[in-house]
């Protein structure tokens, strides 16, 4: 099973600042890595797939990078609607498909 | 657009059974693999099971193997999850999710809450 580790668990950022979230895989997942955003009481929403491709309708302030075992989600200038939980997800080696534990981006 | 609507959640005693359904619309249901993903209260996401686009292959998480059964009816655009021998630790919101091998989980339902409690 591929274990996904996200850091930090909580990220405190001021609106307008840059946020950098990390995700590490216990073994290579190539570029089969996705990022999701989840707000309280809502289902997750796909942000990034293939490690770096934005999903339909996702604004360009969201960007993904990395391959193999190290991945990053960057939000270039945080907007109020971006404060949420973020999960990484590997879909290269399954079953099982696995998720990271999440990073909460909160207002500083 | 992709629409997935789950139903069938509720409160059940340990050892009981429940059947979840997911009604799909807005896309060619028979062309996609489908998954169930769950989220325990205050916890992260956990993959539960998946079914191939034509129902020919099914996979399960170890935690539910032998107790849960996934199925689909492509003529009715419906995905189902039969859950037997439910445990307290199965308590979660269950999401029906569209799967694309290239774009991962690109469509989610709103979720249905299953509570296993005596």
CSV table of C-alpha atoms in Angstrom, one decimal:
chain,number,residue,atom,x,y,z
A,1,UNK,CA,0.0,0.0,0.0
A,2,UNK,CA,1.3,3.4,-0.9
A,3,UNK,CA,1.3,5.7,2.1
A,4,UNK,CA,0.7,9.4,1.5
A,5,UNK,CA,2.0,11.9,4.0
A,6,UNK,CA,0.9,15.5,3.9
A,7,UNK,CA,2.6,18.4,5.6
A,8,UNK,CA,2.0,20.6,7.5
A,9,UNK,CA,-1.2,19.4,9.1
A,10,UNK,CA,-2.3,23.1,9.5
A,11,UNK,CA,-1.1,26.1,7.6
A,12,UNK,CA,-1.9,29.6,8.8
A,13,UNK,CA,-1.7,32.1,6.0
A,14,UNK,CA,-2.9,35.7,5.5
A,15,UNK,CA,-5.2,36.6,2.6
A,16,UNK,CA,-3.2,37.5,-0.4
A,17,UNK,CA,-0.2,35.5,0.7
A,18,UNK,CA,1.2,32.4,-0.9
A,19,UNK,CA,0.5,28.9,0.5
A,20,UNK,CA,2.7,25.8,-0.2
A,21,UNK,CA,1.4,22.4,0.7
A,22,UNK,CA,3.5,19.2,0.5
A,23,UNK,CA,2.6,15.6,-0.2
A,24,UNK,CA,5.0,12.7,0.0
A,25,UNK,CA,4.5,9.1,-1.3
A,26,UNK,CA,6.1,6.1,0.3
A,27,UNK,CA,7.0,4.9,-3.2
A,28,UNK,CA,6.9,6.4,-6.6
A,29,UNK,CA,3.5,7.2,-8.0
A,30,UNK,CA,4.8,8.6,-11.2
A,31,UNK,CA,2.6,11.6,-12.0
A,32,UNK,CA,-0.6,9.9,-10.9
A,33,UNK,CA,-1.3,12.4,-8.1
A,34,UNK,CA,-4.4,14.5,-7.6
A,35,UNK,CA,-5.3,17.3,-5.2
A,36,UNK,CA,-8.8,17.9,-3.8
A,37,UNK,CA,-10.2,20.8,-1.9
A,38,UNK,CA,-12.9,20.2,0.8
A,39,UNK,CA,-15.0,22.8,2.6
A,40,UNK,CA,-17.0,22.1,5.7
A,41,UNK,CA,-20.2,20.1,4.9
A,42,UNK,CA,-19.2,19.7,1.3
A,43,UNK,CA,-17.9,17.0,-0.9
A,44,UNK,CA,-14.3,17.2,-2.1
A,45,UNK,CA,-13.6,19.0,-5.4
A,46,UNK,CA,-10.9,18.0,-7.8
A,47,UNK,CA,-8.3,20.8,-8.2
A,48,UNK,CA,-5.3,19.1,-9.9
A,49,UNK,CA,-4.7,15.8,-11.6
A,50,UNK,CA,-1.7,14.3,-13.2
A,51,UNK,CA,0.4,16.2,-10.6
A,52,UNK,CA,0.2,19.5,-12.4
A,53,UNK,CA,-3.0,19.8,-14.6
A,54,UNK,CA,-5.7,22.0,-13.3
A,55,UNK,CA,-9.2,20.5,-13.5
A,56,UNK,CA,-12.0,22.3,-15.4
A,57,UNK,CA,-12.9,25.7,-13.9
A,58,UNK,CA,-10.0,25.8,-11.4
A,59,UNK,CA,-8.4,29.3,-11.3
A,60,UNK,CA,-4.7,29.6,-12.3
A,61,UNK,CA,-3.7,30.7,-8.7
A,62,UNK,CA,-3.7,26.9,-8.0
A,63,UNK,CA,-0.7,25.0,-9.3
A,64,UNK,CA,0.7,21.6,-8.8
A,65,UNK,CA,4.2,20.2,-9.3
A,66,UNK,CA,6.3,17.2,-8.6
A,67,UNK,CA,6.6,13.6,-9.7
A,68,UNK,CA,7.7,10.3,-8.2
A,69,UNK,CA,7.4,10.7,-4.4
A,70,UNK,CA,7.4,14.5,-3.8
A,71,UNK,CA,4.6,16.8,-4.7
A,72,UNK,CA,3.5,20.4,-4.0
A,73,UNK,CA,0.3,22.3,-4.3
A,74,UNK,CA,0.8,26.1,-4.4
A,75,UNK,CA,-1.9,28.7,-4.0
A,76,UNK,CA,-0.2,31.9,-5.3
A,77,UNK,CA,-2.5,34.5,-3.6
A,78,UNK,CA,-5.0,33.2,-1.1
A,79,UNK,CA,-8.5,34.3,-1.5
A,80,UNK,CA,-11.1,34.0,1.3
A,81,UNK,CA,-12.8,31.1,-0.5
A,82,UNK,CA,-9.5,29.1,-0.5
A,83,UNK,CA,-9.5,28.5,3.3
A,84,UNK,CA,-10.3,24.8,3.4
A,85,UNK,CA,-8.9,21.3,3.7
A,86,UNK,CA,-6.7,19.9,1.0
A,87,UNK,CA,-6.0,16.3,0.3
A,88,UNK,CA,-3.6,14.6,-2.0
A,89,UNK,CA,-4.4,11.3,-3.6
A,90,UNK,CA,-2.4,8.7,-5.5
A,91,UNK,CA,-4.0,6.7,-8.2
A,92,UNK,CA,-0.9,4.9,-9.7
A,93,UNK,CA,-0.6,1.8,-7.5
A,94,UNK,CA,-3.9,0.3,-6.5
A,95,UNK,CA,-5.8,-1.3,-4.9
A,96,UNK,CA,-6.0,0.4,-2.5
A,97,UNK,CA,-6.2,4.0,-3.8
A,98,UNK,CA,-4.8,6.1,-1.0
A,99,UNK,CA,-5.1,9.7,0.3
A,100,UNK,CA,-3.0,11.9,2.5
A,101,UNK,CA,-4.2,12.9,5.9
A,102,UNK,CA,-5.0,16.4,4.7
A,103,UNK,CA,-3.7,20.0,5.3
A,104,UNK,CA,-6.0,22.6,6.7
A,105,UNK,CA,-5.4,26.1,5.4
A,106,UNK,CA,-6.6,28.6,7.9
A,107,UNK,CA,-6.7,32.3,8.2
A,108,UNK,CA,-3.7,33.8,10.0
B,1,UNK,CA,-22.6,18.4,-16.0
B,2,UNK,CA,-21.8,15.4,-13.9
B,3,UNK,CA,-24.5,14.8,-11.2
B,4,UNK,CA,-24.3,12.0,-8.6
B,5,UNK,CA,-27.0,11.7,-6.0
B,6,UNK,CA,-26.6,9.2,-3.1
B,7,UNK,CA,-29.4,7.9,-1.0
B,8,UNK,CA,-30.0,5.1,1.5
B,9,UNK,CA,-28.0,6.3,4.5
B,10,UNK,CA,-29.3,6.2,8.0
B,11,UNK,CA,-28.8,4.7,11.5
B,12,UNK,CA,-28.3,1.0,11.9
B,13,UNK,CA,-27.3,-1.2,14.7
B,14,UNK,CA,-24.0,-3.1,14.7
B,15,UNK,CA,-24.3,-6.3,12.7
B,16,UNK,CA,-27.1,-4.8,10.6
B,17,UNK,CA,-27.3,-4.1,6.9
B,18,UNK,CA,-27.8,-1.1,4.7
B,19,UNK,CA,-28.0,-0.5,0.9
B,20,UNK,CA,-26.7,2.7,-0.6
B,21,UNK,CA,-27.7,3.9,-4.1
B,22,UNK,CA,-26.2,6.5,-6.4
B,23,UNK,CA,-28.2,8.0,-9.3
B,24,UNK,CA,-25.9,9.3,-12.1
B,25,UNK,CA,-26.8,11.8,-14.7
B,26,UNK,CA,-25.1,14.3,-17.1
B,27,UNK,CA,-22.6,11.8,-18.5
B,28,UNK,CA,-22.4,8.4,-20.1
B,29,UNK,CA,-22.5,6.3,-17.0
B,30,UNK,CA,-21.6,3.1,-18.7
B,31,UNK,CA,-18.3,4.6,-19.8
B,32,UNK,CA,-16.8,5.2,-16.4
B,33,UNK,CA,-15.5,3.2,-13.5
B,34,UNK,CA,-17.2,4.2,-10.2
B,35,UNK,CA,-16.0,4.2,-6.7
B,36,UNK,CA,-17.3,4.6,-3.1
B,37,UNK,CA,-15.1,6.8,-0.9
B,38,UNK,CA,-16.0,7.4,2.8
B,39,UNK,CA,-15.1,9.9,5.4
B,40,UNK,CA,-15.6,9.2,9.1
B,41,UNK,CA,-16.7,12.2,11.2
B,42,UNK,CA,-13.8,14.6,11.5
B,43,UNK,CA,-11.4,12.3,9.7
B,44,UNK,CA,-9.8,12.0,6.2
B,45,UNK,CA,-10.9,10.3,3.1
B,46,UNK,CA,-10.8,6.5,2.7
B,47,UNK,CA,-11.3,4.5,-0.5
B,48,UNK,CA,-13.8,1.8,0.0
B,49,UNK,CA,-14.5,0.0,-3.3
B,50,UNK,CA,-14.5,0.3,-7.1
B,51,UNK,CA,-16.3,-1.3,-10.0
B,52,UNK,CA,-15.2,-1.3,-13.7
B,53,UNK,CA,-17.3,0.5,-16.2
B,54,UNK,CA,-19.0,-2.7,-17.3
B,55,UNK,CA,-19.1,-4.3,-13.9
B,56,UNK,CA,-16.5,-7.0,-14.9
B,57,UNK,CA,-14.1,-6.2,-12.1
B,58,UNK,CA,-14.5,-5.1,-8.5
B,59,UNK,CA,-12.0,-4.3,-5.8
B,60,UNK,CA,-12.4,-3.7,-2.1
B,61,UNK,CA,-10.5,-2.2,0.8
B,62,UNK,CA,-9.4,-4.8,3.3
B,63,UNK,CA,-11.5,-3.2,5.9
B,64,UNK,CA,-14.8,-4.0,4.0
B,65,UNK,CA,-13.9,-7.1,2.1
B,66,UNK,CA,-16.4,-9.9,2.5
B,67,UNK,CA,-19.0,-7.5,4.1
B,68,UNK,CA,-19.6,-4.9,1.3
B,69,UNK,CA,-20.7,-5.6,-2.3
B,70,UNK,CA,-20.6,-3.0,-5.0
B,71,UNK,CA,-22.8,-3.3,-8.1
B,72,UNK,CA,-24.1,-1.2,-11.0
B,73,UNK,CA,-27.0,-1.2,-13.4
B,74,UNK,CA,-26.0,0.6,-16.5
B,75,UNK,CA,-29.5,0.5,-17.9
B,76,UNK,CA,-30.7,2.6,-15.0
B,77,UNK,CA,-27.5,4.7,-14.5
B,78,UNK,CA,-27.3,3.5,-10.9
B,79,UNK,CA,-24.5,2.5,-8.6
B,80,UNK,CA,-25.2,0.5,-5.4
B,81,UNK,CA,-23.3,-0.5,-2.3
B,82,UNK,CA,-24.7,-3.4,-0.2
B,83,UNK,CA,-23.3,-3.2,3.3
B,84,UNK,CA,-23.6,-6.2,5.6
B,85,UNK,CA,-22.3,-7.0,9.1
B,86,UNK,CA,-21.9,-3.3,9.8
B,87,UNK,CA,-19.5,-2.1,12.5
B,88,UNK,CA,-19.3,1.0,14.5
B,89,UNK,CA,-16.1,1.9,12.6
B,90,UNK,CA,-18.1,2.0,9.3
B,91,UNK,CA,-19.8,5.2,10.5
B,92,UNK,CA,-19.0,7.8,7.8
B,93,UNK,CA,-20.3,9.9,5.0
B,94,UNK,CA,-20.2,7.7,1.9
B,95,UNK,CA,-19.5,9.4,-1.4
B,96,UNK,CA,-20.2,8.1,-4.9
B,97,UNK,CA,-17.4,9.1,-7.1
B,98,UNK,CA,-16.8,9.0,-10.8
B,99,UNK,CA,-13.4,7.6,-11.8
B,100,UNK,CA,-11.2,8.4,-14.7
B,101,UNK,CA,-7.9,6.7,-14.9
B,102,UNK,CA,-6.2,9.9,-16.1
B,103,UNK,CA,-8.1,12.5,-14.2
B,104,UNK,CA,-8.8,10.6,-11.0
B,105,UNK,CA,-12.0,11.5,-9.1
B,106,UNK,CA,-13.6,14.1,-11.3
B,107,UNK,CA,-17.1,13.9,-10.0
B,108,UNK,CA,-18.4,13.5,-6.5
B,109,UNK,CA,-21.9,13.1,-5.0
B,110,UNK,CA,-23.0,15.1,-2.0
B,111,UNK,CA,-22.6,12.1,0.3
B,112,UNK,CA,-24.9,10.1,2.5
B,113,UNK,CA,-24.3,9.6,6.2
B,114,UNK,CA,-24.2,6.1,7.6
B,115,UNK,CA,-24.3,5.8,11.4
B,116,UNK,CA,-23.7,2.4,13.0
B,117,UNK,CA,-24.7,2.6,16.7
B,118,UNK,CA,-26.5,0.7,19.3
